[in-house]
mmCIF file of C-alpha atoms in Angstrom:
data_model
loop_
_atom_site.group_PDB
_atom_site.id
_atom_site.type_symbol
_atom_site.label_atom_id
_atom_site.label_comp_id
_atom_site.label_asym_id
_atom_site.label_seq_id
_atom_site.Cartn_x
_atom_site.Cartn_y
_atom_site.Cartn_z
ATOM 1 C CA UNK A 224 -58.024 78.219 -60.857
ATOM 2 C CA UNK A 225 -54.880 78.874 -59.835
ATOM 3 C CA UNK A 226 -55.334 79.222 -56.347
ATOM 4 C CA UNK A 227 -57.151 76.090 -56.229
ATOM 5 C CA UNK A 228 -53.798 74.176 -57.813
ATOM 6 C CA UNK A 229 -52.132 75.853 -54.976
ATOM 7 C CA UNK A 230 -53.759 74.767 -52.225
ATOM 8 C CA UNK A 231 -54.106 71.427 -53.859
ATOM 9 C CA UNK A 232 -50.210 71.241 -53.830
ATOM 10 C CA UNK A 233 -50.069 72.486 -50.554
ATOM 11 C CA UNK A 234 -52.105 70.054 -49.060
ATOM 12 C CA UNK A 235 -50.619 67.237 -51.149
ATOM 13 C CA UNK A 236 -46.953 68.246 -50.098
ATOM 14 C CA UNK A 237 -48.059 68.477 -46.173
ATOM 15 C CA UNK A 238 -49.475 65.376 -46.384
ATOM 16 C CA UNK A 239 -46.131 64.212 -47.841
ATOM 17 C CA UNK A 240 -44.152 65.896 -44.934
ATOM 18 C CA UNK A 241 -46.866 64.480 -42.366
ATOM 19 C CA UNK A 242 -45.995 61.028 -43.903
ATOM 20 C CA UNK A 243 -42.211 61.275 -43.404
ATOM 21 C CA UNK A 244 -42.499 62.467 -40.051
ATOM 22 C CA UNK A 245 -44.514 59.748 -39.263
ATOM 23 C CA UNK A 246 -42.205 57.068 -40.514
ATOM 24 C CA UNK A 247 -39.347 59.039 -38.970
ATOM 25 C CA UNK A 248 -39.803 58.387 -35.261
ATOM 26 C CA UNK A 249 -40.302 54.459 -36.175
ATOM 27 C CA UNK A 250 -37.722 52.302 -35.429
ATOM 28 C CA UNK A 251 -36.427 49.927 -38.268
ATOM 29 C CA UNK A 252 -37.132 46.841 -38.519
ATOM 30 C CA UNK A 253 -33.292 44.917 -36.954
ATOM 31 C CA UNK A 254 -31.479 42.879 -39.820
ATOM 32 C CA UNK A 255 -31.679 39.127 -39.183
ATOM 33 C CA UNK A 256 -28.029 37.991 -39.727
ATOM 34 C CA UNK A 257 -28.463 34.588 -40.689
ATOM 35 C CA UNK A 258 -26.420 32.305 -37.738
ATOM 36 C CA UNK A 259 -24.163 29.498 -38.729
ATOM 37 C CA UNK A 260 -25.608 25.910 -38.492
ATOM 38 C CA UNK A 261 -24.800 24.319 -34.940
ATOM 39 C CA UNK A 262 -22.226 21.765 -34.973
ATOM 40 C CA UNK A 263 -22.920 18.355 -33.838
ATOM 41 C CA UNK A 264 -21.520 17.565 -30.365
ATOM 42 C CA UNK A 265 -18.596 15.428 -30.912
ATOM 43 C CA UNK A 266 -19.328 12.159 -28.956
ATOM 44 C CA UNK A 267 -17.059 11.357 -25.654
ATOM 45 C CA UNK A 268 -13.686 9.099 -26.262
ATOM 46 C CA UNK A 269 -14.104 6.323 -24.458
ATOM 47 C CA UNK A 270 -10.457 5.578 -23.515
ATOM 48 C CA UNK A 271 -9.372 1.646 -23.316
ATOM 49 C CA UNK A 272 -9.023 1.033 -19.686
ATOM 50 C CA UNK A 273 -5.858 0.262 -19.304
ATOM 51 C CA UNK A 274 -5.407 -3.201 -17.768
ATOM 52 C CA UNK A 275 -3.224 -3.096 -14.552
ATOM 53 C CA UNK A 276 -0.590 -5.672 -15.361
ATOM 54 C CA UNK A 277 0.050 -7.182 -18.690
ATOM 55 C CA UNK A 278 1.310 -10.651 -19.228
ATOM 56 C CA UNK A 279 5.200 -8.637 -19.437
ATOM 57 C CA UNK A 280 3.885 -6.825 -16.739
ATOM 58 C CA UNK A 281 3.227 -9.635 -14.410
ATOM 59 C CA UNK A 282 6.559 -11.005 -14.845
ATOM 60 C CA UNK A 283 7.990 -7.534 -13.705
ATOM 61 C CA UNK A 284 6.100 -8.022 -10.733
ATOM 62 C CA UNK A 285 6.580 -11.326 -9.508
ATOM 63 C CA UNK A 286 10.618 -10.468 -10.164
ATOM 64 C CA UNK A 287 10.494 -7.068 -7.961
ATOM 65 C CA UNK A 288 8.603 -8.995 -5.885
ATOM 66 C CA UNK A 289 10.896 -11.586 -5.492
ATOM 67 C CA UNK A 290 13.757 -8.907 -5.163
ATOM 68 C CA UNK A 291 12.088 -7.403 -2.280
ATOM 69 C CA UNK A 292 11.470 -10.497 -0.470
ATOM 70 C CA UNK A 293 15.616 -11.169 -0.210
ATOM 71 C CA UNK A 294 15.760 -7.553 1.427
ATOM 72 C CA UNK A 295 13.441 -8.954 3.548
ATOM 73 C CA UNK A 296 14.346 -11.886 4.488
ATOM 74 C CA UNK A 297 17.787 -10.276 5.088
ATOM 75 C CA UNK A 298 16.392 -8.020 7.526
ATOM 76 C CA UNK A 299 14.646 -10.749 9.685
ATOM 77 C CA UNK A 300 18.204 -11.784 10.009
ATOM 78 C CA UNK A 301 19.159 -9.098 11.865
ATOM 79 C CA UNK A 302 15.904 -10.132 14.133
ATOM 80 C CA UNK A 303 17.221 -13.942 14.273
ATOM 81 C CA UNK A 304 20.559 -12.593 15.486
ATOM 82 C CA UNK A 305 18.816 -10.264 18.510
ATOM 83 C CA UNK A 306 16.829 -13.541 19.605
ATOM 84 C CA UNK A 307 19.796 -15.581 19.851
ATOM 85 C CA UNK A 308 21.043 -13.287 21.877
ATOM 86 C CA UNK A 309 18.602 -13.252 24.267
ATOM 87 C CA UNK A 310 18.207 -17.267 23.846
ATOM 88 C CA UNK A 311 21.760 -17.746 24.681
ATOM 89 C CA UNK A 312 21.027 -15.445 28.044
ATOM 90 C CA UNK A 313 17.963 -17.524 29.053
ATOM 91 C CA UNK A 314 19.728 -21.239 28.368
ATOM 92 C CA UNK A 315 21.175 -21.664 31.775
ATOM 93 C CA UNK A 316 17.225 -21.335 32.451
ATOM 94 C CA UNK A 317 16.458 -23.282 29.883
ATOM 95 C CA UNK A 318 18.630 -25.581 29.885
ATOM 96 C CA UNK A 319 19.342 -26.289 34.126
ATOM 97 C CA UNK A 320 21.250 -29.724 33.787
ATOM 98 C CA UNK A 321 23.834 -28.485 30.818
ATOM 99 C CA UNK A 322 23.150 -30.546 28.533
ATOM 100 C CA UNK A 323 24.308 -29.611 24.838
ATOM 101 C CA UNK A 324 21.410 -31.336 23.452
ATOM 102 C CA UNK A 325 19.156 -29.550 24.569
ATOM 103 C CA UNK A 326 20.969 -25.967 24.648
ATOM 104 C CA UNK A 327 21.288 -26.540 20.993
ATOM 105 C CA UNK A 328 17.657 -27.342 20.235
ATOM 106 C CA UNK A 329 16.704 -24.376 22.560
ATOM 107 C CA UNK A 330 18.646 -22.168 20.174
ATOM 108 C CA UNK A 331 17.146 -23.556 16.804
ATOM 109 C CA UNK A 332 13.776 -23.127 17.916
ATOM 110 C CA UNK A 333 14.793 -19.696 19.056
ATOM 111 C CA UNK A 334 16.502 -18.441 16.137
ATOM 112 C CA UNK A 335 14.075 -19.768 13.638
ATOM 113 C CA UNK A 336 11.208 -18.521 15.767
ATOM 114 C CA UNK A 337 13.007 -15.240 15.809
ATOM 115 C CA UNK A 338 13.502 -14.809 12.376
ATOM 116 C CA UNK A 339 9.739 -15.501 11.565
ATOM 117 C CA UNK A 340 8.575 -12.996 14.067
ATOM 118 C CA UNK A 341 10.983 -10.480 12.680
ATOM 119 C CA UNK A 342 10.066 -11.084 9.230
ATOM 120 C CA UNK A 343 6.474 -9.884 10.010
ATOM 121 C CA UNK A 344 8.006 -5.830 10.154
ATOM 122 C CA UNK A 345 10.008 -6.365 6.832
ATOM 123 C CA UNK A 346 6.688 -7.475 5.047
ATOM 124 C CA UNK A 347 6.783 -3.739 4.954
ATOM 125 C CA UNK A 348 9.894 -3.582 2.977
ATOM 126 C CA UNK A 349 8.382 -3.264 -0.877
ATOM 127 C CA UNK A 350 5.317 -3.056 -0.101
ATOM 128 C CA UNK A 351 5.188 -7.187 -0.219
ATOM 129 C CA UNK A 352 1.747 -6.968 2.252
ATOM 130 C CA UNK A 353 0.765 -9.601 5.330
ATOM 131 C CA UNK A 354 0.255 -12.069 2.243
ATOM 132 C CA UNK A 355 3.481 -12.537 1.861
ATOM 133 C CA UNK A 356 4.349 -13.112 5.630
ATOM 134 C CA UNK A 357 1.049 -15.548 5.901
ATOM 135 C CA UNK A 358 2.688 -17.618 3.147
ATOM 136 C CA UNK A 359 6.206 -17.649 4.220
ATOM 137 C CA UNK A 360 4.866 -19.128 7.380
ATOM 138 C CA UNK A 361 2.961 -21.432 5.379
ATOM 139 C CA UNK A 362 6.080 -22.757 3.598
ATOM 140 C CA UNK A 363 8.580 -22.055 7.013
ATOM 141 C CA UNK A 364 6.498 -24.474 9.131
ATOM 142 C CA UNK A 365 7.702 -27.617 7.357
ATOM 143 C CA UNK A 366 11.198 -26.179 7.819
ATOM 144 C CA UNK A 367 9.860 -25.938 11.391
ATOM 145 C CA UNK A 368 8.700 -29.147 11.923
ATOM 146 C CA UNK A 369 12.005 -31.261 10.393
ATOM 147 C CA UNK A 370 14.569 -28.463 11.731
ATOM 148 C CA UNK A 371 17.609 -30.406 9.781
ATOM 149 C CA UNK A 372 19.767 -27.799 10.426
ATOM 150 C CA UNK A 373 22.638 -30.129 9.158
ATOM 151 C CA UNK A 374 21.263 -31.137 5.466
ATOM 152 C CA UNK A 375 22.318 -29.006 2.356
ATOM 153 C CA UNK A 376 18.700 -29.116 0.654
ATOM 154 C CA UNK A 377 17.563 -27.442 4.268
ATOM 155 C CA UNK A 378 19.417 -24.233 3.662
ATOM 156 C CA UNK A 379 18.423 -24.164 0.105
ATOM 157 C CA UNK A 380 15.085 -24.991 0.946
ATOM 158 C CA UNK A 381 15.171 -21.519 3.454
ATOM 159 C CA UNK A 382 16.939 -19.189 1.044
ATOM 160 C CA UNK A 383 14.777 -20.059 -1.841
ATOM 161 C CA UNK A 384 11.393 -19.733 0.517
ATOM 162 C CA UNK A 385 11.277 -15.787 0.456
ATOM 163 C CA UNK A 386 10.842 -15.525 -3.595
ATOM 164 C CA UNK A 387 8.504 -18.208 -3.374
ATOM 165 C CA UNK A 388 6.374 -16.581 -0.738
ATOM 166 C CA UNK A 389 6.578 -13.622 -2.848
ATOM 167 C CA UNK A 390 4.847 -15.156 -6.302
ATOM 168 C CA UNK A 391 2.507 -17.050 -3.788
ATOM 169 C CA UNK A 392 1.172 -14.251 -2.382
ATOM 170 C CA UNK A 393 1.489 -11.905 -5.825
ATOM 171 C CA UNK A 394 -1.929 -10.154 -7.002
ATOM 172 C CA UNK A 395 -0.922 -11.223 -10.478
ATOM 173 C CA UNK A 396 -2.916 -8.208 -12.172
ATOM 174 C CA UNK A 397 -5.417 -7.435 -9.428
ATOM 175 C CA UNK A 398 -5.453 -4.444 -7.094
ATOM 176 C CA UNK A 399 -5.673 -6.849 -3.725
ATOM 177 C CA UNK A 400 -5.300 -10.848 -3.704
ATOM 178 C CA UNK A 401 -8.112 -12.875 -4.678
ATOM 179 C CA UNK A 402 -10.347 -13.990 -1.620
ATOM 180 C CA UNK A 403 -9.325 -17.758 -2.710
ATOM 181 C CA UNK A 404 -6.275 -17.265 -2.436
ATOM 182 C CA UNK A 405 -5.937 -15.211 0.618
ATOM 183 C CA UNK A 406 -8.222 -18.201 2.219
ATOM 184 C CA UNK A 407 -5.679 -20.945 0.821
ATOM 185 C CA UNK A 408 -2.780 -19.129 2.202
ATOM 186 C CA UNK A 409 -4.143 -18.995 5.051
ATOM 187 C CA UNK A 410 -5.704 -21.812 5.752
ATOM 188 C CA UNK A 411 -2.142 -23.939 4.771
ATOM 189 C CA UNK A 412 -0.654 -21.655 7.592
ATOM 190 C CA UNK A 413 -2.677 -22.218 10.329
ATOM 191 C CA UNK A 414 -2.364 -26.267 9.919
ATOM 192 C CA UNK A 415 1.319 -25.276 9.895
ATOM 193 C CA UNK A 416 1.231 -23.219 12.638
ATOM 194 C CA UNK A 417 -0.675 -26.188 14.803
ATOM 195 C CA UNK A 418 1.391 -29.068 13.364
ATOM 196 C CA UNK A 419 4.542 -26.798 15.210
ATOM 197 C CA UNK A 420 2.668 -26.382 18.018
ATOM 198 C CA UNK A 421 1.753 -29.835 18.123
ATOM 199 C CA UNK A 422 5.049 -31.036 18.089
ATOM 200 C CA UNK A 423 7.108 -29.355 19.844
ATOM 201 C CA UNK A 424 4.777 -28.747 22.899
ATOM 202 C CA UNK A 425 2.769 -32.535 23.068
ATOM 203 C CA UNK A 426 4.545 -34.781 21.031
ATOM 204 C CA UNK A 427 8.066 -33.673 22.267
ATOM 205 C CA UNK A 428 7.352 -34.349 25.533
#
Protein backbone atom coordinates (compact mmCIF):
# COMPACT_ATOMS: atom_id res chain seq x y z
CA UNK A 1 0.00 0.00 0.00
CA UNK A 2 2.67 1.99 0.51
CA UNK A 3 4.38 1.67 -2.56
CA UNK A 4 1.33 2.39 -4.38
CA UNK A 5 1.09 6.05 -2.38
CA UNK A 6 4.54 6.39 -3.66
CA UNK A 7 4.28 6.09 -7.01
CA UNK A 8 1.03 7.92 -6.83
CA UNK A 9 3.05 10.96 -5.45
CA UNK A 10 5.59 10.48 -7.82
CA UNK A 11 3.57 10.67 -10.69
CA UNK A 12 1.45 13.49 -9.25
CA UNK A 13 4.66 15.64 -8.45
CA UNK A 14 6.16 14.95 -12.19
CA UNK A 15 3.18 15.92 -13.56
CA UNK A 16 3.51 19.08 -11.42
CA UNK A 17 7.17 19.66 -12.64
CA UNK A 18 6.00 18.76 -16.35
CA UNK A 19 3.39 21.57 -15.83
CA UNK A 20 5.87 24.28 -14.76
CA UNK A 21 8.18 23.52 -17.38
CA UNK A 22 5.63 23.86 -19.72
CA UNK A 23 4.47 27.27 -18.65
CA UNK A 24 8.13 28.21 -18.26
CA UNK A 25 9.27 28.57 -21.86
CA UNK A 26 5.90 30.73 -22.56
CA UNK A 27 6.23 34.14 -22.94
CA UNK A 28 3.93 36.47 -20.78
CA UNK A 29 1.34 37.96 -21.85
CA UNK A 30 2.92 42.21 -22.40
CA UNK A 31 1.12 44.71 -19.90
CA UNK A 32 -1.20 47.08 -21.77
CA UNK A 33 -0.24 50.52 -20.30
CA UNK A 34 -3.25 52.37 -20.76
CA UNK A 35 -2.21 55.62 -23.30
CA UNK A 36 -3.36 59.09 -22.52
CA UNK A 37 -6.45 60.40 -24.45
CA UNK A 38 -5.32 62.31 -27.75
CA UNK A 39 -5.65 65.92 -27.59
CA UNK A 40 -7.77 67.73 -29.96
CA UNK A 41 -5.82 69.55 -32.70
CA UNK A 42 -5.93 73.11 -31.84
CA UNK A 43 -7.56 74.87 -34.88
CA UNK A 44 -5.23 77.33 -37.16
CA UNK A 45 -5.20 81.30 -36.11
CA UNK A 46 -6.41 82.95 -38.74
CA UNK A 47 -4.45 86.24 -38.43
CA UNK A 48 -6.41 89.66 -39.50
CA UNK A 49 -4.83 90.59 -42.71
CA UNK A 50 -3.43 93.49 -42.11
CA UNK A 51 -4.76 96.23 -44.41
CA UNK A 52 -1.90 98.02 -46.34
CA UNK A 53 -2.60 101.63 -45.50
CA UNK A 54 -4.91 102.87 -42.88
CA UNK A 55 -6.83 106.06 -43.08
CA UNK A 56 -3.44 107.62 -40.77
CA UNK A 57 -1.60 105.64 -43.01
CA UNK A 58 -2.71 107.17 -46.20
CA UNK A 59 -2.02 110.54 -45.02
CA UNK A 60 1.67 109.40 -44.32
CA UNK A 61 1.78 108.52 -47.77
CA UNK A 62 0.42 111.15 -49.74
CA UNK A 63 2.88 113.55 -47.37
CA UNK A 64 6.20 111.38 -48.20
CA UNK A 65 4.89 111.39 -51.35
CA UNK A 66 4.59 114.84 -51.68
CA UNK A 67 8.13 115.23 -50.01
CA UNK A 68 9.66 113.20 -52.63
CA UNK A 69 8.13 114.91 -55.46
CA UNK A 70 10.07 118.47 -54.34
CA UNK A 71 13.40 116.31 -54.51
CA UNK A 72 12.24 115.66 -57.69
CA UNK A 73 11.22 118.34 -59.13
CA UNK A 74 14.49 119.89 -57.82
CA UNK A 75 16.45 117.54 -59.71
CA UNK A 76 14.72 118.19 -63.14
CA UNK A 77 16.13 121.56 -62.42
CA UNK A 78 19.39 120.63 -62.79
CA UNK A 79 18.03 119.05 -66.31
CA UNK A 80 16.25 122.56 -67.20
CA UNK A 81 19.59 124.25 -66.55
CA UNK A 82 21.70 121.63 -69.05
CA UNK A 83 18.94 122.39 -71.83
CA UNK A 84 19.32 125.97 -71.60
CA UNK A 85 22.55 125.53 -72.13
CA UNK A 86 22.42 123.86 -75.11
CA UNK A 87 19.28 126.19 -76.22
CA UNK A 88 21.32 129.22 -75.76
CA UNK A 89 24.14 127.39 -78.19
CA UNK A 90 21.55 126.55 -80.90
CA UNK A 91 19.68 130.27 -80.87
CA UNK A 92 21.87 131.88 -83.42
CA UNK A 93 20.26 128.76 -85.38
CA UNK A 94 17.26 129.29 -84.08
CA UNK A 95 16.90 132.43 -84.03
CA UNK A 96 18.91 133.74 -87.67
CA UNK A 97 17.47 137.41 -87.79
CA UNK A 98 18.25 138.31 -83.84
CA UNK A 99 15.36 138.99 -82.80
CA UNK A 100 14.79 138.97 -78.85
CA UNK A 101 11.36 137.84 -79.31
CA UNK A 102 11.88 135.06 -80.54
CA UNK A 103 15.33 134.05 -78.74
CA UNK A 104 13.31 134.40 -75.65
CA UNK A 105 10.40 132.17 -76.62
CA UNK A 106 13.03 129.66 -78.01
CA UNK A 107 14.40 129.48 -74.49
CA UNK A 108 10.98 129.04 -72.59
CA UNK A 109 9.97 126.31 -74.68
CA UNK A 110 13.40 124.89 -74.15
CA UNK A 111 13.74 125.13 -70.57
CA UNK A 112 10.28 124.01 -69.75
CA UNK A 113 10.61 121.20 -72.26
CA UNK A 114 13.82 120.38 -70.54
CA UNK A 115 12.69 120.21 -67.24
CA UNK A 116 9.76 117.80 -68.18
CA UNK A 117 12.05 115.46 -69.96
CA UNK A 118 14.38 115.49 -67.02
CA UNK A 119 11.76 114.96 -64.58
CA UNK A 120 10.99 111.54 -66.21
CA UNK A 121 14.63 110.01 -64.42
CA UNK A 122 13.72 111.62 -60.96
CA UNK A 123 10.27 109.74 -61.03
CA UNK A 124 12.80 107.34 -59.68
CA UNK A 125 13.63 109.42 -56.75
CA UNK A 126 11.11 107.80 -53.88
CA UNK A 127 9.96 105.43 -55.63
CA UNK A 128 7.04 108.05 -56.94
CA UNK A 129 6.53 105.51 -60.30
CA UNK A 130 5.73 106.74 -64.21
CA UNK A 131 2.26 107.77 -62.54
CA UNK A 132 3.53 110.46 -61.15
CA UNK A 133 5.48 111.76 -64.28
CA UNK A 134 2.16 110.92 -66.56
CA UNK A 135 0.30 113.32 -64.24
CA UNK A 136 2.74 116.04 -63.86
CA UNK A 137 2.57 116.25 -67.58
CA UNK A 138 -1.02 116.20 -67.33
CA UNK A 139 -1.08 119.28 -65.05
CA UNK A 140 2.45 120.93 -66.84
CA UNK A 141 0.73 121.13 -70.25
CA UNK A 142 -1.61 123.97 -69.30
CA UNK A 143 1.50 125.67 -67.91
CA UNK A 144 2.70 124.77 -71.43
CA UNK A 145 0.16 126.06 -73.38
CA UNK A 146 -0.21 129.82 -71.51
CA UNK A 147 3.74 129.98 -70.79
CA UNK A 148 3.13 133.39 -68.60
CA UNK A 149 6.40 133.33 -67.48
CA UNK A 150 5.77 136.93 -66.07
CA UNK A 151 2.51 136.30 -63.73
CA UNK A 152 2.99 135.45 -59.93
CA UNK A 153 0.09 132.70 -59.86
CA UNK A 154 2.38 131.00 -62.86
CA UNK A 155 5.26 130.22 -60.58
CA UNK A 156 3.00 129.18 -57.85
CA UNK A 157 1.03 127.29 -60.11
CA UNK A 158 4.66 125.24 -61.10
CA UNK A 159 6.01 124.85 -57.58
CA UNK A 160 2.81 123.60 -56.18
CA UNK A 161 2.34 121.03 -59.39
CA UNK A 162 4.91 118.33 -58.08
CA UNK A 163 2.85 117.54 -54.64
CA UNK A 164 -0.14 117.58 -56.60
CA UNK A 165 1.10 115.10 -59.15
CA UNK A 166 2.16 113.15 -56.27
CA UNK A 167 -1.53 112.62 -54.43
CA UNK A 168 -2.85 112.30 -58.11
CA UNK A 169 -0.99 109.56 -58.91
CA UNK A 170 -0.94 107.99 -55.03
CA UNK A 171 -2.22 104.20 -54.72
CA UNK A 172 -4.11 105.41 -51.69
CA UNK A 173 -4.00 101.80 -49.97
CA UNK A 174 -3.49 99.62 -53.03
CA UNK A 175 -0.34 97.79 -54.08
CA UNK A 176 -0.42 99.46 -57.87
CA UNK A 177 -2.90 102.38 -59.07
CA UNK A 178 -6.29 101.54 -59.95
CA UNK A 179 -6.75 100.83 -63.81
CA UNK A 180 -9.27 104.01 -63.73
CA UNK A 181 -7.13 105.98 -62.65
CA UNK A 182 -4.05 105.10 -64.49
CA UNK A 183 -6.53 105.48 -67.73
CA UNK A 184 -7.68 109.09 -66.47
CA UNK A 185 -4.18 110.16 -65.97
CA UNK A 186 -3.43 109.26 -68.91
CA UNK A 187 -5.84 110.00 -71.03
CA UNK A 188 -5.81 114.00 -69.54
CA UNK A 189 -2.05 113.81 -70.67
CA UNK A 190 -2.19 112.87 -73.99
CA UNK A 191 -4.95 115.74 -74.85
CA UNK A 192 -2.28 117.84 -73.12
CA UNK A 193 0.42 116.62 -74.85
CA UNK A 194 -1.55 117.31 -78.42
CA UNK A 195 -3.08 120.65 -77.35
CA UNK A 196 1.09 121.64 -77.02
CA UNK A 197 1.74 120.17 -80.01
CA UNK A 198 -1.04 121.77 -81.59
CA UNK A 199 -0.06 125.03 -80.72
CA UNK A 200 3.07 125.58 -80.91
CA UNK A 201 3.71 123.66 -84.23
CA UNK A 202 0.14 124.68 -86.38
CA UNK A 203 -1.41 127.34 -84.69
CA UNK A 204 1.88 129.33 -84.07
CA UNK A 205 2.65 129.48 -87.39
Amino acid sequence: MAKRLDKAERARREREIAARSATVGKPRPAEVKPQPAARPKAKPVTRPVSVRATHRGIGSELAERAAWSMLAALAALVGAGIALAIGNALLPVLCPTDDASCGLGWMVLIGMAGYALALLPACAIGGLGIWFWVAYVAGYSPLLLMAAVGDWWWWTALVLLPPVAAVASAPLGHDKLPAQQRYGLLGIAVMGLAAVVWWYGFAAV
